[in-house]
Amino acid sequence: MRLDLDPVAGRHGVVDGTWWPYSRDAATQLPGLIAAVDQRRGRTTLRVGVHPEAWEHIPRRVPARGRQVDVRLFHHAHADLVILCFAGGEHLALLAVPPAAAAAGSAARPAFRPTFRPTMSGG
């Protein structure tokens, strides 16, 4: 898995990093993402949000180092954003580069930089 995180954590209003998942299967891709972010940030992900039209096999919960992380759906944000939520209301917004785009050679950091934080609703 390739994950590029912004070294300045917590800047509101921008994407905090880019993730290149191998597939759009949320059940198989999210556990590795959560583990990598937890390790790199030294935080524990409490929940993760995805756009329902961008992912397949979206579970309600995914395993992560001895716990289950809630998966939420968000409908009012860019489909390629994945949001990880931590204690204290902190969020990490990642741009998930579609596997087809990465395979086509556009694996460099995308120019898309949204200036909002989506609100997640229950799945």
PDB file of C-alpha atoms in Angstrom:
ATOM      1  CA  MET A   1       0.000   0.000   0.000  1.00  0.00           C
ATOM      2  CA  ARG A   2       1.224   3.474  -0.807  1.00  0.00           C
ATOM      3  CA  LEU A   3       0.336   6.255   1.629  1.00  0.00           C
ATOM      4  CA  ASP A   4       1.635   9.820   1.542  1.00  0.00           C
ATOM      5  CA  LEU A   5       0.730  11.865   4.644  1.00  0.00           C
ATOM      6  CA  ASP A   6       1.200  15.610   5.002  1.00  0.00           C
ATOM      7  CA  PRO A   7       3.923  16.121   7.634  1.00  0.00           C
ATOM      8  CA  VAL A   8       1.917  18.967   9.208  1.00  0.00           C
ATOM      9  CA  ALA A   9      -0.976  17.238  10.963  1.00  0.00           C
ATOM     10  CA  GLY A  10      -4.225  18.998  11.718  1.00  0.00           C
ATOM     11  CA  ARG A  11      -4.285  21.720   9.067  1.00  0.00           C
ATOM     12  CA  HIS A  12      -7.990  22.248   8.559  1.00  0.00           C
ATOM     13  CA  GLY A  13      -9.381  22.865   5.106  1.00  0.00           C
ATOM     14  CA  VAL A  14      -7.005  20.735   3.047  1.00  0.00           C
ATOM     15  CA  VAL A  15      -6.445  17.106   2.249  1.00  0.00           C
ATOM     16  CA  ASP A  16      -4.024  15.592   4.757  1.00  0.00           C
ATOM     17  CA  GLY A  17      -2.552  13.034   2.401  1.00  0.00           C
ATOM     18  CA  THR A  18      -2.963  10.682  -0.513  1.00  0.00           C
ATOM     19  CA  TRP A  19      -3.632   6.940  -0.491  1.00  0.00           C
ATOM     20  CA  TRP A  20      -3.294   4.551  -3.400  1.00  0.00           C
ATOM     21  CA  PRO A  21      -5.473   1.507  -2.547  1.00  0.00           C
ATOM     22  CA  TYR A  22      -5.008  -1.651  -4.610  1.00  0.00           C
ATOM     23  CA  SER A  23      -8.759  -2.028  -5.148  1.00  0.00           C
ATOM     24  CA  ARG A  24     -12.091  -0.403  -4.318  1.00  0.00           C
ATOM     25  CA  ASP A  25     -13.008  -3.248  -1.941  1.00  0.00           C
ATOM     26  CA  ALA A  26     -13.429  -1.417   1.368  1.00  0.00           C
ATOM     27  CA  ALA A  27     -13.483  -4.618   3.428  1.00  0.00           C
ATOM     28  CA  THR A  28      -9.988  -5.593   2.267  1.00  0.00           C
ATOM     29  CA  GLN A  29      -8.377  -2.150   1.901  1.00  0.00           C
ATOM     30  CA  LEU A  30      -9.497  -0.249   5.014  1.00  0.00           C
ATOM     31  CA  PRO A  31      -7.835  -2.448   7.691  1.00  0.00           C
ATOM     32  CA  GLY A  32      -4.375  -1.837   6.189  1.00  0.00           C
ATOM     33  CA  LEU A  33      -5.019   1.879   5.836  1.00  0.00           C
ATOM     34  CA  ILE A  34      -6.156   2.174   9.452  1.00  0.00           C
ATOM     35  CA  ALA A  35      -3.110   0.253  10.707  1.00  0.00           C
ATOM     36  CA  ALA A  36      -0.721   2.413   8.671  1.00  0.00           C
ATOM     37  CA  VAL A  37      -2.286   5.705   9.768  1.00  0.00           C
ATOM     38  CA  ASP A  38      -2.418   4.616  13.425  1.00  0.00           C
ATOM     39  CA  GLN A  39       1.258   3.678  13.318  1.00  0.00           C
ATOM     40  CA  ARG A  40       2.455   6.783  11.474  1.00  0.00           C
ATOM     41  CA  ARG A  41       0.391   9.257  13.482  1.00  0.00           C
ATOM     42  CA  GLY A  42       0.641   7.489  16.838  1.00  0.00           C
ATOM     43  CA  ARG A  43      -3.137   7.723  17.168  1.00  0.00           C
ATOM     44  CA  THR A  44      -6.030   5.277  17.324  1.00  0.00           C
ATOM     45  CA  THR A  45      -8.615   5.550  14.575  1.00  0.00           C
ATOM     46  CA  LEU A  46     -12.128   5.437  16.035  1.00  0.00           C
ATOM     47  CA  ARG A  47     -14.077   5.449  12.768  1.00  0.00           C
ATOM     48  CA  VAL A  48     -13.564   5.834   9.051  1.00  0.00           C
ATOM     49  CA  GLY A  49     -15.856   7.391   6.469  1.00  0.00           C
ATOM     50  CA  VAL A  50     -16.179   6.558   2.783  1.00  0.00           C
ATOM     51  CA  HIS A  51     -18.445   7.586  -0.065  1.00  0.00           C
ATOM     52  CA  PRO A  52     -20.835   4.705  -0.840  1.00  0.00           C
ATOM     53  CA  GLU A  53     -20.620   5.105  -4.629  1.00  0.00           C
ATOM     54  CA  ALA A  54     -16.821   4.924  -4.687  1.00  0.00           C
ATOM     55  CA  TRP A  55     -16.364   1.651  -2.767  1.00  0.00           C
ATOM     56  CA  GLU A  56     -17.509  -1.945  -2.974  1.00  0.00           C
ATOM     57  CA  HIS A  57     -18.155  -4.340  -0.083  1.00  0.00           C
ATOM     58  CA  ILE A  58     -18.448  -1.632   2.579  1.00  0.00           C
ATOM     59  CA  PRO A  59     -18.712  -3.303   5.989  1.00  0.00           C
ATOM     60  CA  ARG A  60     -20.232  -1.636   9.043  1.00  0.00           C
ATOM     61  CA  ARG A  61     -17.021  -2.380  10.955  1.00  0.00           C
ATOM     62  CA  VAL A  62     -13.472  -3.401  10.050  1.00  0.00           C
ATOM     63  CA  PRO A  63     -10.863  -5.116  12.229  1.00  0.00           C
ATOM     64  CA  ALA A  64      -7.886  -3.067  13.389  1.00  0.00           C
ATOM     65  CA  ARG A  65      -5.290  -4.323  15.880  1.00  0.00           C
ATOM     66  CA  GLY A  66      -7.585  -6.103  18.310  1.00  0.00           C
ATOM     67  CA  ARG A  67     -10.589  -3.829  17.908  1.00  0.00           C
ATOM     68  CA  GLN A  68     -13.372  -3.029  15.481  1.00  0.00           C
ATOM     69  CA  VAL A  69     -13.501   0.359  13.754  1.00  0.00           C
ATOM     70  CA  ASP A  70     -16.879   1.743  12.692  1.00  0.00           C
ATOM     71  CA  VAL A  71     -17.286   2.513   9.003  1.00  0.00           C
ATOM     72  CA  ARG A  72     -19.563   5.426   8.162  1.00  0.00           C
ATOM     73  CA  LEU A  73     -20.958   6.596   4.862  1.00  0.00           C
ATOM     74  CA  PHE A  74     -20.774  10.163   3.687  1.00  0.00           C
ATOM     75  CA  HIS A  75     -22.758  11.318   0.710  1.00  0.00           C
ATOM     76  CA  HIS A  76     -22.000  15.055   0.559  1.00  0.00           C
ATOM     77  CA  ALA A  77     -18.299  15.092  -0.223  1.00  0.00           C
ATOM     78  CA  HIS A  78     -15.993  14.172  -3.052  1.00  0.00           C
ATOM     79  CA  ALA A  79     -16.262  10.431  -3.729  1.00  0.00           C
ATOM     80  CA  ASP A  80     -12.500   9.895  -3.528  1.00  0.00           C
ATOM     81  CA  LEU A  81     -12.131  11.225   0.020  1.00  0.00           C
ATOM     82  CA  VAL A  82     -11.629   8.852   2.930  1.00  0.00           C
ATOM     83  CA  ILE A  83     -11.916  10.382   6.400  1.00  0.00           C
ATOM     84  CA  LEU A  84     -10.372   8.851   9.519  1.00  0.00           C
ATOM     85  CA  CYS A  85     -11.629  10.146  12.882  1.00  0.00           C
ATOM     86  CA  PHE A  86      -9.704  10.163  16.156  1.00  0.00           C
ATOM     87  CA  ALA A  87     -10.511  11.077  19.762  1.00  0.00           C
ATOM     88  CA  GLY A  88     -11.234  14.733  20.395  1.00  0.00           C
ATOM     89  CA  GLY A  89     -12.984  15.179  17.062  1.00  0.00           C
ATOM     90  CA  GLU A  90      -9.773  15.285  15.038  1.00  0.00           C
ATOM     91  CA  HIS A  91      -9.964  14.110  11.420  1.00  0.00           C
ATOM     92  CA  LEU A  92      -7.541  13.032   8.747  1.00  0.00           C
ATOM     93  CA  ALA A  93      -8.792  13.516   5.169  1.00  0.00           C
ATOM     94  CA  LEU A  94      -7.139  11.373   2.511  1.00  0.00           C
ATOM     95  CA  LEU A  95      -7.551  11.484  -1.227  1.00  0.00           C
ATOM     96  CA  ALA A  96      -7.891   7.868  -2.406  1.00  0.00           C
ATOM     97  CA  VAL A  97      -6.497   7.638  -5.922  1.00  0.00           C
ATOM     98  CA  PRO A  98      -8.653   5.184  -7.857  1.00  0.00           C
ATOM     99  CA  PRO A  99      -6.689   2.038  -8.754  1.00  0.00           C
ATOM    100  CA  ALA A 100      -7.425   2.536 -12.465  1.00  0.00           C
ATOM    101  CA  ALA A 101      -5.934   6.053 -12.356  1.00  0.00           C
ATOM    102  CA  ALA A 102      -2.794   4.830 -10.610  1.00  0.00           C
ATOM    103  CA  ALA A 103      -2.434   2.001 -13.134  1.00  0.00           C
ATOM    104  CA  ALA A 104      -2.798   4.505 -15.976  1.00  0.00           C
ATOM    105  CA  GLY A 105       0.254   6.371 -14.736  1.00  0.00           C
ATOM    106  CA  SER A 106      -1.278   9.208 -12.765  1.00  0.00           C
ATOM    107  CA  ALA A 107       0.237   8.037  -9.481  1.00  0.00           C
ATOM    108  CA  ALA A 108       1.813  11.384  -8.649  1.00  0.00           C
ATOM    109  CA  ARG A 109       0.151  13.447  -5.919  1.00  0.00           C
ATOM    110  CA  PRO A 110      -3.145  14.670  -7.402  1.00  0.00           C
ATOM    111  CA  ALA A 111      -3.896  18.367  -7.609  1.00  0.00           C
ATOM    112  CA  PHE A 112      -7.370  17.956  -6.052  1.00  0.00           C
ATOM    113  CA  ARG A 113      -7.323  19.815  -2.717  1.00  0.00           C
ATOM    114  CA  PRO A 114     -10.827  20.185  -1.260  1.00  0.00           C
ATOM    115  CA  THR A 115     -11.406  23.001   1.193  1.00  0.00           C
ATOM    116  CA  PHE A 116     -14.085  21.404   3.365  1.00  0.00           C
ATOM    117  CA  ARG A 117     -14.532  18.736   5.994  1.00  0.00           C
ATOM    118  CA  PRO A 118     -17.408  16.366   5.216  1.00  0.00           C
ATOM    119  CA  THR A 119     -19.926  15.331   7.825  1.00  0.00           C
ATOM    120  CA  MET A 120     -20.329  11.594   8.238  1.00  0.00           C
ATOM    121  CA  SER A 121     -23.680   9.955   8.759  1.00  0.00           C
ATOM    122  CA  GLY A 122     -24.375   6.528  10.191  1.00  0.00           C
ATOM    123  CA  GLY A 123     -23.936   3.652   7.794  1.00  0.00           C
TER     124      GLY A 123
END
